[in-house]
């Protein structure tokens, strides 16, 4: 795997999903906002992970993101600054919180049966 190519690919995906979420918001399509937002966050996290290793196929890469950021904290802070390091923790939190929405948006909410 070429980590730079993978990171760029994931960022392109994330940007596309973000744009679709923004368009859906303008239309008032809340389901599309949630679905596209989740995929944008997931791919943003996987872009960072791919700088250090191959990301998993999980829709919740939060634990992987936390692991690679903790294991590479000095490198990340030296290259990008402490604010980016802390922002990655926030990204992991968003990923964890939004991951269950992927299933609900794709397959429905089992609690509503």
Tab-separated table of N, CA and C in Angstrom:
chain	number	residue	atom	x	y	z
A	1	UNK	N	0.845	-1.179	0.000
A	1	UNK	CA	0.000	0.000	0.000
A	1	UNK	C	0.887	1.238	0.000
A	2	UNK	N	0.567	2.172	-0.849
A	2	UNK	CA	1.237	3.460	-0.845
A	2	UNK	C	0.440	4.362	0.090
A	3	UNK	N	0.993	4.657	1.246
A	3	UNK	CA	0.230	5.384	2.265
A	3	UNK	C	-0.158	6.787	1.811
A	4	UNK	N	0.690	7.450	1.040
A	4	UNK	CA	0.344	8.796	0.572
A	4	UNK	C	-0.841	8.744	-0.397
A	5	UNK	N	-0.820	7.788	-1.313
A	5	UNK	CA	-1.942	7.641	-2.245
A	5	UNK	C	-3.221	7.279	-1.506
A	6	UNK	N	-3.123	6.384	-0.549
A	6	UNK	CA	-4.295	5.974	0.229
A	6	UNK	C	-4.856	7.154	1.016
A	7	UNK	N	-3.995	7.937	1.628
A	7	UNK	CA	-4.454	9.104	2.389
A	7	UNK	C	-5.152	10.101	1.469
A	8	UNK	N	-4.570	10.368	0.312
A	8	UNK	CA	-5.196	11.294	-0.647
A	8	UNK	C	-6.545	10.761	-1.120
A	9	UNK	N	-6.603	9.463	-1.395
A	9	UNK	CA	-7.848	8.828	-1.818
A	9	UNK	C	-8.922	8.986	-0.741
A	10	UNK	N	-8.558	8.694	0.500
A	10	UNK	CA	-9.515	8.803	1.607
A	10	UNK	C	-9.967	10.247	1.809
A	11	UNK	N	-9.050	11.196	1.667
A	11	UNK	CA	-9.425	12.606	1.808
A	11	UNK	C	-10.361	13.046	0.692
A	12	UNK	N	-10.126	12.545	-0.519
A	12	UNK	CA	-11.027	12.853	-1.634
A	12	UNK	C	-12.416	12.300	-1.351
A	13	UNK	N	-12.482	11.060	-0.860
A	13	UNK	CA	-13.773	10.489	-0.478
A	13	UNK	C	-14.445	11.330	0.603
A	14	UNK	N	-13.690	11.671	1.633
A	14	UNK	CA	-14.243	12.444	2.750
A	14	UNK	C	-14.799	13.778	2.268
A	15	UNK	N	-14.063	14.456	1.402
A	15	UNK	CA	-14.517	15.748	0.874
A	15	UNK	C	-15.804	15.581	0.070
A	16	UNK	N	-15.864	14.539	-0.747
A	16	UNK	CA	-17.075	14.290	-1.531
A	16	UNK	C	-18.284	14.031	-0.655
A	17	UNK	N	-18.106	13.213	0.375
A	17	UNK	CA	-19.215	12.948	1.296
A	17	UNK	C	-19.617	14.205	2.060
A	18	UNK	N	-18.648	15.023	2.429
A	18	UNK	CA	-18.960	16.275	3.115
A	18	UNK	C	-19.781	17.190	2.209
A	19	UNK	N	-19.385	17.295	0.957
A	19	UNK	CA	-20.137	18.128	0.010
A	19	UNK	C	-21.561	17.611	-0.158
A	20	UNK	N	-21.723	16.282	-0.240
A	20	UNK	CA	-23.074	15.719	-0.356
A	20	UNK	C	-23.892	15.979	0.907
A	21	UNK	N	-23.251	15.929	2.067
A	21	UNK	CA	-23.957	16.226	3.318
A	21	UNK	C	-24.420	17.677	3.337
A	22	UNK	N	-23.559	18.576	2.886
A	22	UNK	CA	-23.924	19.995	2.845
A	22	UNK	C	-25.078	20.237	1.875
A	23	UNK	N	-25.038	19.597	0.709
A	23	UNK	CA	-26.133	19.731	-0.262
A	23	UNK	C	-27.430	19.164	0.309
A	24	UNK	N	-27.337	18.030	0.977
A	24	UNK	CA	-28.518	17.413	1.580
A	24	UNK	C	-29.102	18.305	2.669
A	25	UNK	N	-28.238	18.977	3.403
A	25	UNK	CA	-28.703	19.889	4.448
A	25	UNK	C	-29.517	21.028	3.848
A	26	UNK	N	-29.061	21.543	2.728
A	26	UNK	CA	-29.792	22.625	2.054
A	26	UNK	C	-31.166	22.159	1.586
A	27	UNK	N	-31.279	20.875	1.231
A	27	UNK	CA	-32.558	20.317	0.780
A	27	UNK	C	-33.442	19.882	1.947
A	28	UNK	N	-32.870	19.844	3.143
A	28	UNK	CA	-33.616	19.362	4.302
A	28	UNK	C	-33.701	17.848	4.362
A	29	UNK	N	-32.805	17.163	3.665
A	29	UNK	CA	-32.773	15.700	3.641
A	29	UNK	C	-31.881	15.218	4.791
A	30	UNK	N	-32.474	15.102	5.964
A	30	UNK	CA	-31.710	14.811	7.177
A	30	UNK	C	-31.060	13.428	7.166
A	31	UNK	N	-31.724	12.446	6.572
A	31	UNK	CA	-31.125	11.111	6.502
A	31	UNK	C	-29.846	11.131	5.670
A	32	UNK	N	-29.873	11.847	4.546
A	32	UNK	CA	-28.678	11.946	3.700
A	32	UNK	C	-27.580	12.741	4.401
A	33	UNK	N	-27.970	13.731	5.202
A	33	UNK	CA	-26.969	14.493	5.965
A	33	UNK	C	-26.231	13.557	6.915
A	34	UNK	N	-26.984	12.768	7.658
A	34	UNK	CA	-26.379	11.859	8.635
A	34	UNK	C	-25.505	10.818	7.940
A	35	UNK	N	-26.036	10.191	6.916
A	35	UNK	CA	-25.303	9.142	6.213
A	35	UNK	C	-24.005	9.660	5.613
A	36	UNK	N	-24.077	10.778	4.910
A	36	UNK	CA	-22.882	11.334	4.272
A	36	UNK	C	-21.907	11.908	5.292
A	37	UNK	N	-22.414	12.453	6.386
A	37	UNK	CA	-21.529	12.959	7.441
A	37	UNK	C	-20.741	11.819	8.068
A	38	UNK	N	-21.424	10.708	8.332
A	38	UNK	CA	-20.744	9.547	8.913
A	38	UNK	C	-19.630	9.062	7.996
A	39	UNK	N	-19.924	8.967	6.701
A	39	UNK	CA	-18.916	8.483	5.754
A	39	UNK	C	-17.767	9.475	5.599
A	40	UNK	N	-18.053	10.756	5.711
A	40	UNK	CA	-16.992	11.764	5.645
A	40	UNK	C	-16.055	11.641	6.840
A	41	UNK	N	-16.623	11.506	8.014
A	41	UNK	CA	-15.811	11.362	9.228
A	41	UNK	C	-15.018	10.058	9.188
A	42	UNK	N	-15.667	8.976	8.792
A	42	UNK	CA	-14.984	7.676	8.709
A	42	UNK	C	-13.772	7.753	7.782
A	43	UNK	N	-13.956	8.333	6.610
A	43	UNK	CA	-12.851	8.403	5.654
A	43	UNK	C	-11.786	9.407	6.068
A	44	UNK	N	-12.167	10.449	6.781
A	44	UNK	CA	-11.170	11.379	7.327
A	44	UNK	C	-10.267	10.658	8.321
A	45	UNK	N	-10.879	9.877	9.190
A	45	UNK	CA	-10.096	9.113	10.171
A	45	UNK	C	-9.192	8.102	9.476
A	46	UNK	N	-9.727	7.428	8.470
A	46	UNK	CA	-8.932	6.429	7.756
A	46	UNK	C	-7.796	7.064	6.962
A	47	UNK	N	-7.959	8.313	6.543
A	47	UNK	CA	-6.863	9.015	5.865
A	47	UNK	C	-5.679	9.166	6.811
A	48	UNK	N	-5.958	9.533	8.049
A	48	UNK	CA	-4.884	9.681	9.040
A	48	UNK	C	-4.266	8.321	9.352
A	49	UNK	N	-5.108	7.331	9.587
A	49	UNK	CA	-4.616	5.988	9.907
A	49	UNK	C	-3.698	5.483	8.802
A	50	UNK	N	-4.089	5.730	7.555
A	50	UNK	CA	-3.315	5.202	6.426
A	50	UNK	C	-1.921	5.810	6.322
A	51	UNK	N	-1.679	6.901	7.010
A	51	UNK	CA	-0.323	7.463	7.053
A	51	UNK	C	0.613	6.576	7.866
A	52	UNK	N	0.035	5.684	8.672
A	52	UNK	CA	0.834	4.851	9.571
A	52	UNK	C	0.665	3.353	9.344
A	53	UNK	N	-0.504	2.948	8.836
A	53	UNK	CA	-0.768	1.529	8.581
A	53	UNK	C	-2.023	1.399	7.730
A	54	UNK	N	-2.317	0.190	7.322
A	54	UNK	CA	-3.519	-0.056	6.523
A	54	UNK	C	-4.737	0.017	7.446
A	55	UNK	N	-5.715	0.865	7.116
A	55	UNK	CA	-6.919	0.938	7.952
A	55	UNK	C	-7.797	-0.304	7.772
A	56	UNK	N	-8.539	-0.630	8.801
A	56	UNK	CA	-9.453	-1.772	8.730
A	56	UNK	C	-10.684	-1.399	7.903
A	57	UNK	N	-11.541	-2.376	7.706
A	57	UNK	CA	-12.786	-2.151	6.972
A	57	UNK	C	-13.921	-1.722	7.899
A	58	UNK	N	-13.639	-1.517	9.141
A	58	UNK	CA	-14.651	-1.134	10.124
A	58	UNK	C	-15.231	0.240	9.804
A	59	UNK	N	-16.511	0.410	10.126
A	59	UNK	CA	-17.129	1.731	9.987
A	59	UNK	C	-16.844	2.599	11.209
A	60	UNK	N	-16.179	2.028	12.208
A	60	UNK	CA	-15.769	2.794	13.386
A	60	UNK	C	-14.255	2.664	13.575
A	61	UNK	N	-13.492	3.521	12.894
A	61	UNK	CA	-12.036	3.455	13.025
A	61	UNK	C	-11.494	4.246	14.212
A	62	UNK	N	-12.347	4.607	15.158
A	62	UNK	CA	-11.918	5.480	16.259
A	62	UNK	C	-10.796	4.870	17.092
A	63	UNK	N	-10.897	3.580	17.415
A	63	UNK	CA	-9.841	2.977	18.238
A	63	UNK	C	-8.523	2.900	17.473
A	64	UNK	N	-8.587	2.628	16.182
A	64	UNK	CA	-7.371	2.622	15.357
A	64	UNK	C	-6.746	4.015	15.308
A	65	UNK	N	-7.599	5.018	15.136
A	65	UNK	CA	-7.097	6.394	15.068
A	65	UNK	C	-6.426	6.782	16.379
A	66	UNK	N	-7.062	6.463	17.491
A	66	UNK	CA	-6.457	6.772	18.791
A	66	UNK	C	-5.136	6.036	18.976
A	67	UNK	N	-5.097	4.785	18.541
A	67	UNK	CA	-3.869	3.996	18.677
A	67	UNK	C	-2.724	4.600	17.864
A	68	UNK	N	-2.982	4.927	16.592
A	68	UNK	CA	-1.878	5.465	15.777
A	68	UNK	C	-1.475	6.862	16.230
A	69	UNK	N	-2.429	7.647	16.718
A	69	UNK	CA	-2.051	8.985	17.183
A	69	UNK	C	-1.266	8.909	18.488
A	70	UNK	N	-1.665	8.017	19.385
A	70	UNK	CA	-0.915	7.867	20.637
A	70	UNK	C	0.486	7.309	20.382
A	71	UNK	N	0.583	6.338	19.483
A	71	UNK	CA	1.880	5.731	19.178
A	71	UNK	C	2.802	6.658	18.389
A	72	UNK	N	2.244	7.674	17.775
A	72	UNK	CA	3.030	8.577	16.929
A	72	UNK	C	2.876	10.033	17.355
A	73	UNK	N	2.562	10.237	18.621
A	73	UNK	CA	2.288	11.583	19.117
A	73	UNK	C	3.423	12.561	18.824
A	74	UNK	N	4.651	12.189	19.149
A	74	UNK	CA	5.780	13.105	18.933
A	74	UNK	C	5.910	13.481	17.464
A	75	UNK	N	5.804	12.493	16.599
A	75	UNK	CA	5.914	12.731	15.159
A	75	UNK	C	4.796	13.666	14.670
A	76	UNK	N	3.583	13.424	15.136
A	76	UNK	CA	2.435	14.240	14.724
A	76	UNK	C	2.583	15.668	15.230
A	77	UNK	N	2.913	15.817	16.505
A	77	UNK	CA	3.051	17.163	17.075
A	77	UNK	C	4.202	17.929	16.430
A	78	UNK	N	5.299	17.246	16.163
A	78	UNK	CA	6.451	17.909	15.544
A	78	UNK	C	6.112	18.381	14.127
A	79	UNK	N	5.365	17.552	13.416
A	79	UNK	CA	5.055	17.872	12.018
A	79	UNK	C	3.882	18.832	11.868
A	80	UNK	N	2.878	18.730	12.739
A	80	UNK	CA	1.643	19.500	12.541
A	80	UNK	C	1.280	20.415	13.701
A	81	UNK	N	1.858	20.168	14.864
A	81	UNK	CA	1.538	20.975	16.035
A	81	UNK	C	0.605	20.261	16.984
A	82	UNK	N	0.578	20.747	18.202
A	82	UNK	CA	-0.214	20.114	19.253
A	82	UNK	C	-1.716	20.252	18.982
A	83	UNK	N	-2.133	21.339	18.339
A	83	UNK	CA	-3.560	21.522	18.073
A	83	UNK	C	-4.108	20.443	17.149
A	84	UNK	N	-3.323	20.062	16.153
A	84	UNK	CA	-3.764	19.000	15.244
A	84	UNK	C	-3.848	17.679	15.997
A	85	UNK	N	-2.870	17.417	16.836
A	85	UNK	CA	-2.901	16.184	17.627
A	85	UNK	C	-4.203	16.106	18.427
A	86	UNK	N	-4.578	17.192	19.084
A	86	UNK	CA	-5.811	17.202	19.877
A	86	UNK	C	-7.049	17.117	18.983
A	87	UNK	N	-6.990	17.707	17.801
A	87	UNK	CA	-8.115	17.622	16.863
A	87	UNK	C	-8.349	16.179	16.416
A	88	UNK	N	-7.285	15.393	16.350
A	88	UNK	CA	-7.437	13.991	15.967
A	88	UNK	C	-8.200	13.205	17.031
A	89	UNK	N	-8.058	13.578	18.286
A	89	UNK	CA	-8.860	12.955	19.351
A	89	UNK	C	-10.330	13.293	19.170
A	90	UNK	N	-10.596	14.526	18.776
A	90	UNK	CA	-11.974	14.935	18.500
A	90	UNK	C	-12.531	14.157	17.317
A	91	UNK	N	-11.716	13.992	16.275
A	91	UNK	CA	-12.139	13.208	15.113
A	91	UNK	C	-12.464	11.771	15.522
A	92	UNK	N	-11.665	11.193	16.387
A	92	UNK	CA	-11.933	9.832	16.872
A	92	UNK	C	-13.265	9.780	17.622
A	93	UNK	N	-13.542	10.793	18.406
A	93	UNK	CA	-14.808	10.855	19.136
A	93	UNK	C	-15.992	10.950	18.172
A	94	UNK	N	-15.870	11.801	17.159
A	94	UNK	CA	-16.930	11.913	16.146
A	94	UNK	C	-17.140	10.572	15.444
A	95	UNK	N	-16.040	9.914	15.119
A	95	UNK	CA	-16.122	8.625	14.434
A	95	UNK	C	-16.865	7.605	15.286
A	96	UNK	N	-16.528	7.547	16.550
A	96	UNK	CA	-17.179	6.615	17.468
A	96	UNK	C	-18.668	6.918	17.606
A	97	UNK	N	-18.997	8.190	17.721
A	97	UNK	CA	-20.396	8.583	17.899
A	97	UNK	C	-21.238	8.363	16.646
A	98	UNK	N	-20.638	8.558	15.466
A	98	UNK	CA	-21.399	8.445	14.224
A	98	UNK	C	-21.439	7.033	13.649
A	99	UNK	N	-20.515	6.176	14.035
A	99	UNK	CA	-20.429	4.835	13.441
A	99	UNK	C	-21.744	4.055	13.490
A	100	UNK	N	-22.474	4.064	14.597
A	100	UNK	CA	-23.730	3.310	14.621
A	100	UNK	C	-24.754	3.810	13.601
A	101	UNK	N	-24.611	5.056	13.192
A	101	UNK	CA	-25.553	5.609	12.219
A	101	UNK	C	-25.414	4.940	10.859
A	102	UNK	N	-24.225	4.410	10.556
A	102	UNK	CA	-24.050	3.735	9.271
A	102	UNK	C	-25.039	2.576	9.147
A	103	UNK	N	-25.110	1.760	10.176
A	103	UNK	CA	-26.047	0.639	10.166
A	103	UNK	C	-27.494	1.090	10.135
A	104	UNK	N	-27.822	2.088	10.933
A	104	UNK	CA	-29.200	2.575	10.969
A	104	UNK	C	-29.615	3.164	9.626
A	105	UNK	N	-28.707	3.897	8.987
A	105	UNK	CA	-29.031	4.510	7.698
A	105	UNK	C	-29.105	3.461	6.591
A	106	UNK	N	-28.316	2.402	6.715
A	106	UNK	CA	-28.285	1.364	5.680
A	106	UNK	C	-29.367	0.305	5.864
A	107	UNK	N	-29.642	-0.064	7.127
A	107	UNK	CA	-30.507	-1.213	7.378
A	107	UNK	C	-31.729	-0.894	8.228
A	108	UNK	N	-31.844	0.327	8.703
A	108	UNK	CA	-32.953	0.703	9.558
A	108	UNK	C	-32.599	0.553	11.028
A	109	UNK	N	-33.432	1.107	11.861
A	109	UNK	CA	-33.215	1.063	13.308
A	109	UNK	C	-33.941	-0.145	13.881
A	110	UNK	N	-33.207	-1.120	14.417
A	110	UNK	CA	-33.867	-2.321	14.948
A	110	UNK	C	-34.796	-2.019	16.118
A	111	UNK	N	-34.614	-0.899	16.780
A	111	UNK	CA	-35.486	-0.537	17.901
A	111	UNK	C	-36.857	-0.074	17.437
A	112	UNK	N	-37.004	0.181	16.145
A	112	UNK	CA	-38.285	0.655	15.621
A	112	UNK	C	-39.114	-0.470	15.007
A	113	UNK	N	-38.687	-1.697	15.181
A	113	UNK	CA	-39.438	-2.845	14.622
A	113	UNK	C	-40.681	-3.111	15.406
